[in-house]
Each structure stands twice: as C-alpha cells, then as structure tokens.
Amino acid sequence: MVNDFKMIAKTFFGLEKILADELLSLGAKKIEIGVRNVSFYGDLGFLYKSNLFLRSAIRILKPIKYLKINNQKDLYSYVYNFNWEDYISIENTFYIESVLNTEIFSNSLFVSQRVKDGIVDRFRKMFNKRPNIDKENPDIKINIHITKNNCTISLDSSGKPLNQRGYRLQTNIAPINEVLAAGLIMLSEWDCESDFLDPMCGSGTILIEAAMYATNYPVNIKRETFLFKNWKNYDSQMFEIIKKSVLKKVKTFNYNLIGYDKSPSAIKKCNQNIINSGFQSIINVCENNFFNTKKNNDNFSHLLFNPPYGERLPIDIKSFYKEIGDTLKSNYSNSNAWFITSNLESLKFVGLRPSRKIKLYNGKLESRLAKYEIYSGSKKIHKQRK
C-alpha cells in the first residue's frame, strides 16, 4: 500500500526464521531474513502491532535515511543537511546508538558524537536552540548502522528492549532473556496441545512465555513505554484500537503448565512473577527436585528448560547432565524434552542421542538447544509425534 514503509526487527542469532514466521502470520510484507534481523514492510498501525505482539523481536527500527559515505566528513555533512526537524522537536531529548562494520570509522562513540554534532548544529542554525541529550530515557532514539560505506539512519520505535515485558520483577542467578525464552518455545515446535513442563523453572520466564504463547496473548500489551509515542506522527487513537483488536485474539489453553525448582527462594520469586503476569490460573509451580520427579500420567508431555551451567552457576557438569538423561529415560517416557546449554561438552554426558541440535547464543555464550525424544516401551522404531 502507499503508506507502507520499511522496518527492521532486531533479534538474537538463531531466531531469525522464527521472527520471520511471526511477521508473516501478523501480515507483514516483503519479508527478508538477515543476520540477527528481519526486514519487512507495513504501515504505521503494523509498527504498533509489531511492538505489541512480536515475541522474538528485541526492537523495531524504522529507517528514515540511506547514505553512501566515503569519509568521515561525509557523515557530518549528510546528517547536518537532513530534515531532522520533521522528526525531533526542540523540546525533545534524544540519544544515538551506532553499530559499525566499516574501515571508515573505528569507534562507534565517535560516530554517535559526529551525528549528534550534525543534528545540534542544524537546530542551532535554524532555531537558535537545540534539543538535549538523554542517555537513560530519551524521547527520540536514533540508530546508526554503517556497513562498509553504506549508512542507514533509523528511528528506534521501541526504546527499552522488547524483552522487558513488565512481568519479571524477581530474578535468580543467570535468568534467561524473555525474547530468547519465547524463541526456544517456538523453536521447540510445541503445538500447545499437550502439557508443558519446565523442570528447572527458576524465576518462571519460560513458563510465563509459554502461557502467553499458548493463549496468543500479546507479550507487550501491559507495557506503557514505546518511543513511537513520542513521534510527531503518533496516532494514539489508532494505537488504542490496535490494542483492543489484538486482545480479541486471545484464546483459552486446556492443558497444564507446570514448573519445578528445588530452590524455595526460586519458587517464591517464580510465583510472584506469575501473579504479576496474570497467568496464575494456568501455571502451577512447586518446590521439587526434577531428579526426584516423574510423570503422573501417560499423556504426551513437552519439556523445555534452561539447566544451570558452569560459567555462571557452579555444578559438576558430568554427573548433573547424566542425571538429566537418567531421569528422562526412567521417568518421562512419551515426552519430547528440549533444553539449552552453553556447555557444549555437557551433551556427551546425557546418555541419550539428541534428535536435533540448534545453535544459539545465551547472552554472549554460544549454546545449543537440544531435543530428546523419550519413547515409552522398548520399541526401536517410532513415528515422530506430529
């Protein structure tokens, strides 16, 4: 349509295809998968909907200018001559983030400073006043991305990363990022037609993300702050209409969401986060050591968890992962079990052959999401559950 424009959704390595699938289901156009990002087209309302609904996106950028730069002076000149007054008011605060993959510049802070100088100098010349910088809570956030001699200037529509859903007030050591947790759920191909168990649930992030996924609940519907609300073309009426429309698509979930953790403090924090998320009616957690548990019925179960790992939490890797495998084999037949680990050697100790391994990053740590299909009985040939 004539009002469509290009947007870029940022994500983590390994979640790009998941994000593209989300965008397609929302109605995005001209979807292109990049590295840690997916570009797409839509209108202003779709930008609002993307911020509210995308589970695997970290932020949504709107490119406003493309430049070819051959030297450092080019950047300042182009920025100075750009019509910033169409996007920023003197009363606004702003901040600039720069990402570089170029030999023209070696320092991202220098790039941000030069862009800031160009914007400020233009405002001073035109209005004899300038907008101020605010690093912590700017009204307008500008993203500069330079690859070789190609420079893209974008507005950040999200502000704080979209993983900050607002429900997680309590955390444990090494909490998993909400966007990564949502990505794991979608990568694990859970169809929402079975019980879901996180046997090492910590502060409950995976369980809460699973509840939102199973009910088609928009992950950022309770979030108050989006930087697009400070844009000159912000349409508050349209935003409220879109919020109501996405809430109409929420559905019921008819199975069980269960969490275990052996730490009493973890369970306490988990329950507080679940209550804050509003999903206490469908998530049940209890203090329990996974290695002492078993399935309480013959129905198919879907397990997904983020075990402790040696870089942040001290454990005996060999015995710990062997016990994971032993517990799955003995007590969780007729299940698919997925877990993520950044200790790549640990998978050797599980004692089961993973049917899939997906490369991801948990923070800066290279990780694997491994799938184990636990069958009942002693049959050697089974049909994979659809």
mmCIF file of C-alpha atoms in Angstrom:
data_model
loop_
_atom_site.group_PDB
_atom_site.id
_atom_site.type_symbol
_atom_site.label_atom_id
_atom_site.label_comp_id
_atom_site.label_asym_id
_atom_site.label_seq_id
_atom_site.Cartn_x
_atom_site.Cartn_y
_atom_site.Cartn_z
ATOM 1 C CA MET A 1 0.000 0.000 0.000
ATOM 2 C CA VAL A 2 1.008 3.616 -0.482
ATOM 3 C CA ASN A 3 1.505 4.171 3.264
ATOM 4 C CA ASP A 4 3.748 1.148 3.777
ATOM 5 C CA PHE A 5 7.371 1.678 4.753
ATOM 6 C CA LYS A 6 10.360 -0.495 5.568
ATOM 7 C CA MET A 7 11.030 -1.659 9.118
ATOM 8 C CA ILE A 8 13.767 -3.765 10.683
ATOM 9 C CA ALA A 9 13.137 -6.103 13.615
ATOM 10 C CA LYS A 10 16.249 -6.986 15.601
ATOM 11 C CA THR A 11 16.603 -10.385 17.241
ATOM 12 C CA PHE A 12 19.141 -12.901 18.541
ATOM 13 C CA PHE A 13 21.251 -15.198 16.382
ATOM 14 C CA GLY A 14 19.281 -18.312 15.528
ATOM 15 C CA LEU A 15 15.837 -16.749 15.950
ATOM 16 C CA GLU A 16 15.674 -15.015 12.560
ATOM 17 C CA LYS A 17 13.461 -17.646 10.877
ATOM 18 C CA ILE A 18 11.156 -17.745 13.910
ATOM 19 C CA LEU A 19 10.813 -13.954 13.769
ATOM 20 C CA ALA A 20 10.121 -14.041 10.021
ATOM 21 C CA ASP A 21 7.361 -16.606 10.609
ATOM 22 C CA GLU A 22 5.848 -14.371 13.292
ATOM 23 C CA LEU A 23 5.896 -11.403 10.937
ATOM 24 C CA LEU A 24 4.279 -13.422 8.167
ATOM 25 C CA SER A 25 1.457 -14.525 10.457
ATOM 26 C CA LEU A 26 0.887 -10.905 11.518
ATOM 27 C CA GLY A 27 0.603 -9.793 7.892
ATOM 28 C CA ALA A 28 3.995 -8.260 7.125
ATOM 29 C CA LYS A 29 5.040 -7.761 3.505
ATOM 30 C CA LYS A 30 8.367 -8.126 1.657
ATOM 31 C CA ILE A 31 9.981 -10.088 4.484
ATOM 32 C CA GLU A 32 13.753 -10.574 4.194
ATOM 33 C CA ILE A 33 15.839 -12.523 6.698
ATOM 34 C CA GLY A 34 19.218 -11.102 7.709
ATOM 35 C CA VAL A 35 21.699 -11.916 10.470
ATOM 36 C CA ARG A 36 20.130 -11.057 13.820
ATOM 37 C CA ASN A 37 17.449 -9.080 11.999
ATOM 38 C CA VAL A 38 14.464 -9.368 9.680
ATOM 39 C CA SER A 39 13.323 -6.530 7.420
ATOM 40 C CA PHE A 40 9.711 -6.120 6.352
ATOM 41 C CA TYR A 41 7.135 -3.604 5.159
ATOM 42 C CA GLY A 42 3.940 -2.396 6.772
ATOM 43 C CA ASP A 43 2.078 0.753 7.742
ATOM 44 C CA LEU A 44 2.090 2.753 10.977
ATOM 45 C CA GLY A 45 -0.530 0.508 12.540
ATOM 46 C CA PHE A 46 1.591 -2.532 11.755
ATOM 47 C CA LEU A 47 4.536 -0.904 13.519
ATOM 48 C CA TYR A 48 2.360 -0.574 16.619
ATOM 49 C CA LYS A 49 1.165 -4.168 16.301
ATOM 50 C CA SER A 50 4.724 -5.456 15.859
ATOM 51 C CA ASN A 51 5.859 -3.820 19.089
ATOM 52 C CA LEU A 52 2.897 -5.254 20.964
ATOM 53 C CA PHE A 53 2.897 -8.774 19.589
ATOM 54 C CA LEU A 54 6.279 -9.980 18.311
ATOM 55 C CA ARG A 55 7.687 -12.475 20.798
ATOM 56 C CA SER A 56 11.124 -12.941 19.241
ATOM 57 C CA ALA A 57 11.960 -9.290 18.447
ATOM 58 C CA ILE A 58 14.271 -7.155 20.584
ATOM 59 C CA ARG A 59 13.344 -3.846 18.967
ATOM 60 C CA ILE A 60 11.697 -2.420 15.834
ATOM 61 C CA LEU A 61 13.586 0.179 13.783
ATOM 62 C CA LYS A 62 12.181 2.483 11.117
ATOM 63 C CA PRO A 63 14.849 3.546 8.575
ATOM 64 C CA ILE A 64 14.484 7.196 7.585
ATOM 65 C CA LYS A 65 17.641 7.823 5.537
ATOM 66 C CA TYR A 66 20.142 5.812 3.494
ATOM 67 C CA LEU A 67 23.572 7.293 2.801
ATOM 68 C CA LYS A 68 26.719 6.459 0.860
ATOM 69 C CA ILE A 69 29.702 7.780 2.772
ATOM 70 C CA ASN A 70 33.320 7.727 1.637
ATOM 71 C CA ASN A 71 34.974 9.535 4.527
ATOM 72 C CA GLN A 72 34.280 10.897 7.991
ATOM 73 C CA LYS A 73 33.352 14.367 6.729
ATOM 74 C CA ASP A 74 30.576 12.907 4.577
ATOM 75 C CA LEU A 75 28.716 11.677 7.635
ATOM 76 C CA TYR A 76 28.571 15.064 9.349
ATOM 77 C CA SER A 77 27.601 16.835 6.125
ATOM 78 C CA TYR A 78 24.760 14.447 5.304
ATOM 79 C CA VAL A 79 23.439 14.493 8.865
ATOM 80 C CA TYR A 80 23.592 18.289 9.065
ATOM 81 C CA ASN A 81 21.615 18.650 5.837
ATOM 82 C CA PHE A 82 18.916 16.143 6.782
ATOM 83 C CA ASN A 83 15.469 17.447 7.790
ATOM 84 C CA TRP A 84 15.670 16.437 11.459
ATOM 85 C CA GLU A 85 13.042 18.986 12.414
ATOM 86 C CA ASP A 86 10.465 16.645 10.841
ATOM 87 C CA TYR A 87 11.301 14.040 13.492
ATOM 88 C CA ILE A 88 12.660 15.888 16.530
ATOM 89 C CA SER A 89 11.288 18.916 18.367
ATOM 90 C CA ILE A 90 13.479 21.305 20.324
ATOM 91 C CA GLU A 91 11.696 20.158 23.491
ATOM 92 C CA ASN A 92 12.605 16.508 22.843
ATOM 93 C CA THR A 93 15.597 14.743 24.313
ATOM 94 C CA PHE A 94 17.422 12.307 22.057
ATOM 95 C CA TYR A 95 20.164 9.706 22.075
ATOM 96 C CA ILE A 96 22.214 7.993 19.362
ATOM 97 C CA GLU A 97 23.441 4.402 19.163
ATOM 98 C CA SER A 98 25.883 3.353 16.443
ATOM 99 C CA VAL A 99 26.794 -0.069 15.075
ATOM 100 C CA LEU A 100 29.813 -0.300 12.771
ATOM 101 C CA ASN A 101 31.211 -2.773 10.270
ATOM 102 C CA THR A 102 33.436 -0.454 8.276
ATOM 103 C CA GLU A 103 37.003 0.744 7.850
ATOM 104 C CA ILE A 104 35.909 4.392 7.572
ATOM 105 C CA PHE A 105 35.300 4.608 11.321
ATOM 106 C CA SER A 106 36.900 2.629 14.130
ATOM 107 C CA ASN A 107 34.894 3.949 17.069
ATOM 108 C CA SER A 108 31.119 3.840 17.434
ATOM 109 C CA LEU A 109 31.160 6.565 20.102
ATOM 110 C CA PHE A 110 32.903 8.892 17.661
ATOM 111 C CA VAL A 111 30.197 8.208 15.060
ATOM 112 C CA SER A 112 27.457 8.932 17.592
ATOM 113 C CA GLN A 113 29.216 12.157 18.557
ATOM 114 C CA ARG A 114 29.515 13.349 14.949
ATOM 115 C CA VAL A 115 25.843 12.575 14.283
ATOM 116 C CA LYS A 116 24.909 14.453 17.446
ATOM 117 C CA ASP A 117 27.009 17.426 16.317
ATOM 118 C CA GLY A 118 25.288 17.500 12.935
ATOM 119 C CA ILE A 119 21.806 17.422 14.479
ATOM 120 C CA VAL A 120 22.583 20.029 17.142
ATOM 121 C CA ASP A 121 24.313 22.384 14.708
ATOM 122 C CA ARG A 122 21.340 22.239 12.340
ATOM 123 C CA PHE A 123 18.885 23.109 15.118
ATOM 124 C CA ARG A 124 21.086 25.942 16.359
ATOM 125 C CA LYS A 125 21.269 27.451 12.888
ATOM 126 C CA MET A 126 17.533 27.099 12.194
ATOM 127 C CA PHE A 127 16.061 27.892 15.616
ATOM 128 C CA ASN A 128 18.925 29.245 17.715
ATOM 129 C CA LYS A 129 18.105 26.419 20.150
ATOM 130 C CA ARG A 130 18.926 22.740 20.385
ATOM 131 C CA PRO A 131 17.376 19.553 21.819
ATOM 132 C CA ASN A 132 19.264 17.938 24.678
ATOM 133 C CA ILE A 133 20.838 14.507 25.035
ATOM 134 C CA ASP A 134 19.388 11.949 27.465
ATOM 135 C CA LYS A 135 21.174 8.607 27.555
ATOM 136 C CA GLU A 136 18.837 6.878 30.009
ATOM 137 C CA ASN A 137 15.323 7.902 28.918
ATOM 138 C CA PRO A 138 15.397 9.797 25.624
ATOM 139 C CA ASP A 139 12.240 10.873 23.832
ATOM 140 C CA ILE A 140 13.782 10.000 20.479
ATOM 141 C CA LYS A 141 16.381 7.284 19.904
ATOM 142 C CA ILE A 142 18.384 7.254 16.687
ATOM 143 C CA ASN A 143 20.145 4.162 15.376
ATOM 144 C CA ILE A 144 23.142 4.499 13.043
ATOM 145 C CA HIS A 145 24.236 1.370 11.179
ATOM 146 C CA ILE A 146 27.296 1.557 8.908
ATOM 147 C CA THR A 147 28.427 -1.404 6.795
ATOM 148 C CA LYS A 148 31.386 -0.599 4.523
ATOM 149 C CA ASN A 149 30.271 2.735 3.027
ATOM 150 C CA ASN A 150 26.528 2.168 3.449
ATOM 151 C CA CYS A 151 24.919 4.085 6.290
ATOM 152 C CA THR A 152 21.342 3.595 7.482
ATOM 153 C CA ILE A 153 19.780 6.101 9.864
ATOM 154 C CA SER A 154 16.764 4.723 11.723
ATOM 155 C CA LEU A 155 14.368 5.702 14.455
ATOM 156 C CA ASP A 156 14.022 3.194 17.280
ATOM 157 C CA SER A 157 10.292 2.724 17.782
ATOM 158 C CA SER A 158 10.644 0.526 20.867
ATOM 159 C CA GLY A 159 13.052 2.227 23.247
ATOM 160 C CA LYS A 160 13.783 -0.215 26.046
ATOM 161 C CA PRO A 161 14.350 -3.704 24.579
ATOM 162 C CA LEU A 162 11.117 -5.561 23.910
ATOM 163 C CA ASN A 163 12.126 -8.399 26.217
ATOM 164 C CA GLN A 164 11.232 -6.048 29.079
ATOM 165 C CA ARG A 165 7.617 -7.203 29.149
ATOM 166 C CA GLY A 166 6.964 -5.832 32.622
ATOM 167 C CA TYR A 167 6.070 -9.065 34.433
ATOM 168 C CA ARG A 168 9.504 -10.097 35.695
ATOM 169 C CA LEU A 169 10.079 -8.227 38.945
ATOM 170 C CA GLN A 170 12.045 -11.025 40.623
ATOM 171 C CA THR A 171 15.020 -12.884 39.133
ATOM 172 C CA ASN A 172 17.505 -15.567 40.134
ATOM 173 C CA ILE A 173 21.122 -16.012 39.139
ATOM 174 C CA ALA A 174 21.506 -16.253 35.352
ATOM 175 C CA PRO A 175 17.884 -15.539 34.318
ATOM 176 C CA ILE A 176 17.082 -16.292 30.689
ATOM 177 C CA ASN A 177 16.156 -13.395 28.425
ATOM 178 C CA GLU A 178 12.422 -13.248 27.709
ATOM 179 C CA VAL A 179 12.918 -12.991 23.933
ATOM 180 C CA LEU A 180 15.237 -15.996 23.970
ATOM 181 C CA ALA A 181 12.754 -17.936 26.113
ATOM 182 C CA ALA A 182 9.961 -17.205 23.638
ATOM 183 C CA GLY A 183 12.257 -18.202 20.796
ATOM 184 C CA LEU A 184 13.055 -21.524 22.467
ATOM 185 C CA ILE A 185 9.350 -22.289 22.818
ATOM 186 C CA MET A 186 8.734 -21.663 19.125
ATOM 187 C CA LEU A 187 11.904 -23.499 18.051
ATOM 188 C CA SER A 188 10.812 -26.487 20.139
ATOM 189 C CA GLU A 189 7.737 -26.805 17.915
ATOM 190 C CA TRP A 190 5.313 -27.044 20.807
ATOM 191 C CA ASP A 191 1.807 -27.194 19.348
ATOM 192 C CA CYS A 192 0.049 -26.088 22.572
ATOM 193 C CA GLU A 193 -1.882 -29.378 22.505
ATOM 194 C CA SER A 194 -0.064 -31.064 25.387
ATOM 195 C CA ASP A 195 1.149 -30.465 28.920
ATOM 196 C CA PHE A 196 4.207 -28.212 29.166
ATOM 197 C CA LEU A 197 6.817 -28.714 31.892
ATOM 198 C CA ASP A 198 9.814 -26.603 32.876
ATOM 199 C CA PRO A 199 11.528 -28.819 35.476
ATOM 200 C CA MET A 200 14.124 -26.193 36.429
ATOM 201 C CA CYS A 201 11.916 -23.142 36.204
ATOM 202 C CA GLY A 202 13.920 -20.574 38.193
ATOM 203 C CA SER A 203 12.043 -17.278 38.164
ATOM 204 C CA GLY A 204 9.451 -18.618 35.705
ATOM 205 C CA THR A 205 10.357 -16.858 32.469
ATOM 206 C CA ILE A 206 9.922 -19.887 30.194
ATOM 207 C CA LEU A 207 6.606 -20.807 31.820
ATOM 208 C CA ILE A 208 5.196 -17.290 31.518
ATOM 209 C CA GLU A 209 6.315 -17.003 27.893
ATOM 210 C CA ALA A 210 4.733 -20.415 27.235
ATOM 211 C CA ALA A 211 1.464 -19.229 28.789
ATOM 212 C CA MET A 212 1.419 -16.143 26.577
ATOM 213 C CA TYR A 213 2.265 -18.237 23.520
ATOM 214 C CA ALA A 214 -0.397 -20.860 24.266
ATOM 215 C CA THR A 215 -3.110 -18.225 24.750
ATOM 216 C CA ASN A 216 -1.967 -15.988 21.863
ATOM 217 C CA TYR A 217 -1.539 -13.196 24.392
ATOM 218 C CA PRO A 218 0.315 -10.095 23.102
ATOM 219 C CA VAL A 219 3.571 -10.062 25.055
ATOM 220 C CA ASN A 220 3.896 -6.295 25.454
ATOM 221 C CA ILE A 221 0.257 -5.320 25.931
ATOM 222 C CA LYS A 222 0.921 -4.168 29.515
ATOM 223 C CA ARG A 223 3.993 -2.168 28.604
ATOM 224 C CA GLU A 224 3.482 1.584 28.875
ATOM 225 C CA THR A 225 6.613 2.978 27.230
ATOM 226 C CA PHE A 226 7.246 2.841 23.491
ATOM 227 C CA LEU A 227 9.304 5.564 21.854
ATOM 228 C CA PHE A 228 6.935 5.754 18.880
ATOM 229 C CA LYS A 229 4.572 7.520 21.288
ATOM 230 C CA ASN A 230 6.958 10.499 21.127
ATOM 231 C CA TRP A 231 6.997 10.661 17.331
ATOM 232 C CA LYS A 232 5.299 13.558 15.596
ATOM 233 C CA ASN A 233 3.031 11.196 13.656
ATOM 234 C CA TYR A 234 1.925 9.169 16.697
ATOM 235 C CA ASP A 235 -1.752 8.273 16.434
ATOM 236 C CA SER A 236 -2.978 7.474 19.948
ATOM 237 C CA GLN A 237 -6.472 6.571 18.763
ATOM 238 C CA MET A 238 -5.093 4.061 16.265
ATOM 239 C CA PHE A 239 -2.840 2.565 18.934
ATOM 240 C CA GLU A 240 -5.758 2.018 21.310
ATOM 241 C CA ILE A 241 -7.817 0.404 18.539
ATOM 242 C CA ILE A 242 -4.944 -1.974 17.750
ATOM 243 C CA LYS A 243 -4.504 -2.869 21.431
ATOM 244 C CA LYS A 244 -8.168 -3.830 21.639
ATOM 245 C CA SER A 245 -8.008 -5.812 18.396
ATOM 246 C CA VAL A 246 -5.028 -7.952 19.451
ATOM 247 C CA LEU A 247 -6.658 -8.714 22.806
ATOM 248 C CA LYS A 248 -9.689 -10.092 20.966
ATOM 249 C CA LYS A 249 -7.457 -12.853 19.559
ATOM 250 C CA VAL A 250 -6.547 -14.262 22.985
ATOM 251 C CA LYS A 251 -7.653 -17.897 23.335
ATOM 252 C CA THR A 252 -8.017 -20.469 26.109
ATOM 253 C CA PHE A 253 -5.451 -23.161 26.937
ATOM 254 C CA ASN A 254 -6.775 -26.559 28.014
ATOM 255 C CA TYR A 255 -3.654 -28.346 29.225
ATOM 256 C CA ASN A 256 -1.220 -27.948 32.122
ATOM 257 C CA LEU A 257 1.732 -25.584 32.508
ATOM 258 C CA ILE A 258 3.926 -26.986 35.274
ATOM 259 C CA GLY A 259 7.159 -25.817 36.860
ATOM 260 C CA TYR A 260 9.597 -27.361 39.339
ATOM 261 C CA ASP A 261 12.602 -25.942 41.113
ATOM 262 C CA LYS A 262 14.456 -27.304 44.112
ATOM 263 C CA SER A 263 15.139 -23.813 45.475
ATOM 264 C CA PRO A 264 12.443 -22.385 47.800
ATOM 265 C CA SER A 265 13.554 -18.827 47.022
ATOM 266 C CA ALA A 266 13.304 -19.518 43.282
ATOM 267 C CA ILE A 267 9.752 -20.825 43.656
ATOM 268 C CA LYS A 268 8.801 -17.784 45.713
ATOM 269 C CA LYS A 269 10.149 -15.417 43.045
ATOM 270 C CA CYS A 270 8.560 -17.508 40.317
ATOM 271 C CA ASN A 271 5.133 -17.287 41.936
ATOM 272 C CA GLN A 272 5.472 -13.521 42.315
ATOM 273 C CA ASN A 273 6.297 -13.161 38.624
ATOM 274 C CA ILE A 274 3.437 -15.461 37.608
ATOM 275 C CA ILE A 275 0.974 -13.398 39.636
ATOM 276 C CA ASN A 276 2.361 -10.221 38.099
ATOM 277 C CA SER A 277 1.907 -11.703 34.610
ATOM 278 C CA GLY A 278 -1.722 -12.588 35.335
ATOM 279 C CA PHE A 279 -1.336 -16.275 34.438
ATOM 280 C CA GLN A 280 -1.616 -17.786 37.915
ATOM 281 C CA SER A 281 -4.789 -19.614 36.871
ATOM 282 C CA ILE A 282 -2.994 -21.777 34.282
ATOM 283 C CA ILE A 283 0.583 -22.091 35.644
ATOM 284 C CA ASN A 284 1.329 -24.324 38.618
ATOM 285 C CA VAL A 285 4.784 -24.450 40.207
ATOM 286 C CA CYS A 286 6.094 -26.265 43.246
ATOM 287 C CA GLU A 287 9.325 -26.865 45.110
ATOM 288 C CA ASN A 288 10.720 -30.114 43.765
ATOM 289 C CA ASN A 289 13.999 -31.577 42.564
ATOM 290 C CA PHE A 290 13.486 -32.681 38.956
ATOM 291 C CA PHE A 291 15.634 -35.742 39.596
ATOM 292 C CA ASN A 292 13.064 -36.966 42.135
ATOM 293 C CA THR A 293 10.026 -36.448 39.895
ATOM 294 C CA LYS A 294 8.129 -38.493 37.336
ATOM 295 C CA LYS A 295 5.187 -38.043 35.015
ATOM 296 C CA ASN A 296 1.859 -38.547 36.732
ATOM 297 C CA ASN A 297 0.002 -39.740 33.616
ATOM 298 C CA ASP A 298 0.582 -41.450 30.276
ATOM 299 C CA ASN A 299 -0.262 -38.402 28.175
ATOM 300 C CA PHE A 300 2.345 -36.856 25.928
ATOM 301 C CA SER A 301 4.392 -34.117 27.612
ATOM 302 C CA HIS A 302 6.579 -31.331 26.283
ATOM 303 C CA LEU A 303 9.595 -30.381 28.413
ATOM 304 C CA LEU A 304 11.672 -27.251 27.888
ATOM 305 C CA PHE A 305 14.243 -25.958 30.339
ATOM 306 C CA ASN A 306 17.405 -23.955 30.899
ATOM 307 C CA PRO A 307 19.629 -26.013 33.226
ATOM 308 C CA PRO A 308 22.321 -24.358 35.342
ATOM 309 C CA TYR A 309 25.645 -24.175 33.568
ATOM 310 C CA GLY A 310 29.210 -23.906 34.757
ATOM 311 C CA GLU A 311 30.028 -20.409 33.536
ATOM 312 C CA ARG A 312 27.582 -18.758 35.952
ATOM 313 C CA LEU A 313 26.468 -21.476 38.352
ATOM 314 C CA PRO A 314 28.982 -23.991 39.756
ATOM 315 C CA ILE A 315 27.910 -27.600 39.165
ATOM 316 C CA ASP A 316 29.534 -30.949 38.419
ATOM 317 C CA ILE A 317 28.810 -30.997 34.692
ATOM 318 C CA LYS A 318 29.301 -34.721 34.098
ATOM 319 C CA SER A 319 27.122 -36.028 36.936
ATOM 320 C CA PHE A 320 24.497 -33.302 36.534
ATOM 321 C CA TYR A 321 23.805 -33.922 32.850
ATOM 322 C CA LYS A 322 23.991 -37.698 33.322
ATOM 323 C CA GLU A 323 21.250 -37.350 35.927
ATOM 324 C CA ILE A 324 19.158 -35.312 33.481
ATOM 325 C CA GLY A 325 19.400 -38.159 30.979
ATOM 326 C CA ASP A 326 18.696 -40.849 33.572
ATOM 327 C CA THR A 327 15.613 -39.001 34.843
ATOM 328 C CA LEU A 328 14.236 -38.507 31.346
ATOM 329 C CA LYS A 329 14.772 -42.163 30.413
ATOM 330 C CA SER A 330 13.322 -43.581 33.610
ATOM 331 C CA ASN A 331 10.506 -41.192 34.470
ATOM 332 C CA TYR A 332 9.440 -39.224 31.378
ATOM 333 C CA SER A 333 8.535 -41.679 28.645
ATOM 334 C CA ASN A 334 6.253 -40.407 25.892
ATOM 335 C CA SER A 335 7.790 -36.943 26.025
ATOM 336 C CA ASN A 336 9.816 -34.540 23.977
ATOM 337 C CA ALA A 337 12.482 -32.897 26.116
ATOM 338 C CA TRP A 338 14.361 -29.808 24.993
ATOM 339 C CA PHE A 339 16.994 -27.901 26.904
ATOM 340 C CA ILE A 340 19.535 -25.203 26.156
ATOM 341 C CA THR A 341 23.126 -25.397 27.342
ATOM 342 C CA SER A 342 26.202 -23.253 26.819
ATOM 343 C CA ASN A 343 28.468 -26.093 27.954
ATOM 344 C CA LEU A 344 28.789 -27.846 24.618
ATOM 345 C CA GLU A 345 30.621 -30.793 26.191
ATOM 346 C CA SER A 346 27.720 -31.467 28.537
ATOM 347 C CA LEU A 347 25.591 -33.133 25.860
ATOM 348 C CA LYS A 348 28.032 -36.059 25.808
ATOM 349 C CA PHE A 349 27.060 -36.938 29.371
ATOM 350 C CA VAL A 350 23.273 -37.064 28.907
ATOM 351 C CA GLY A 351 23.386 -40.651 27.690
ATOM 352 C CA LEU A 352 20.779 -40.018 25.008
ATOM 353 C CA ARG A 353 21.246 -39.102 21.382
ATOM 354 C CA PRO A 354 19.669 -35.724 20.571
ATOM 355 C CA SER A 355 17.431 -35.801 17.519
ATOM 356 C CA ARG A 356 18.117 -32.096 16.906
ATOM 357 C CA LYS A 357 20.714 -29.530 17.928
ATOM 358 C CA ILE A 358 20.199 -25.831 17.167
ATOM 359 C CA LYS A 359 22.986 -23.267 17.520
ATOM 360 C CA LEU A 360 22.037 -20.206 19.577
ATOM 361 C CA TYR A 361 23.590 -17.690 21.935
ATOM 362 C CA ASN A 362 22.533 -17.282 25.558
ATOM 363 C CA GLY A 363 23.857 -13.798 26.181
ATOM 364 C CA LYS A 364 27.405 -13.930 24.800
ATOM 365 C CA LEU A 365 27.705 -17.675 25.353
ATOM 366 C CA GLU A 366 27.467 -19.966 22.334
ATOM 367 C CA SER A 367 24.822 -22.553 23.150
ATOM 368 C CA ARG A 368 22.869 -25.493 21.788
ATOM 369 C CA LEU A 369 19.171 -26.182 22.040
ATOM 370 C CA ALA A 370 18.976 -29.980 22.101
ATOM 371 C CA LYS A 371 15.926 -32.165 21.542
ATOM 372 C CA TYR A 372 15.463 -35.633 23.052
ATOM 373 C CA GLU A 373 12.543 -37.860 22.072
ATOM 374 C CA ILE A 374 11.697 -40.126 25.007
ATOM 375 C CA TYR A 375 9.559 -43.060 23.904
ATOM 376 C CA SER A 376 7.565 -45.482 26.025
ATOM 377 C CA GLY A 377 8.418 -49.181 25.968
ATOM 378 C CA SER A 378 11.409 -50.719 24.224
ATOM 379 C CA LYS A 379 10.460 -50.238 20.588
ATOM 380 C CA LYS A 380 13.312 -49.093 18.419
ATOM 381 C CA ILE A 381 11.229 -47.615 15.648
ATOM 382 C CA HIS A 382 8.644 -44.968 16.403
ATOM 383 C CA LYS A 383 6.711 -42.470 14.426
ATOM 384 C CA GLN A 384 7.636 -38.935 15.385
ATOM 385 C CA ARG A 385 4.755 -37.073 17.002
ATOM 386 C CA LYS A 386 3.321 -34.511 14.640
#
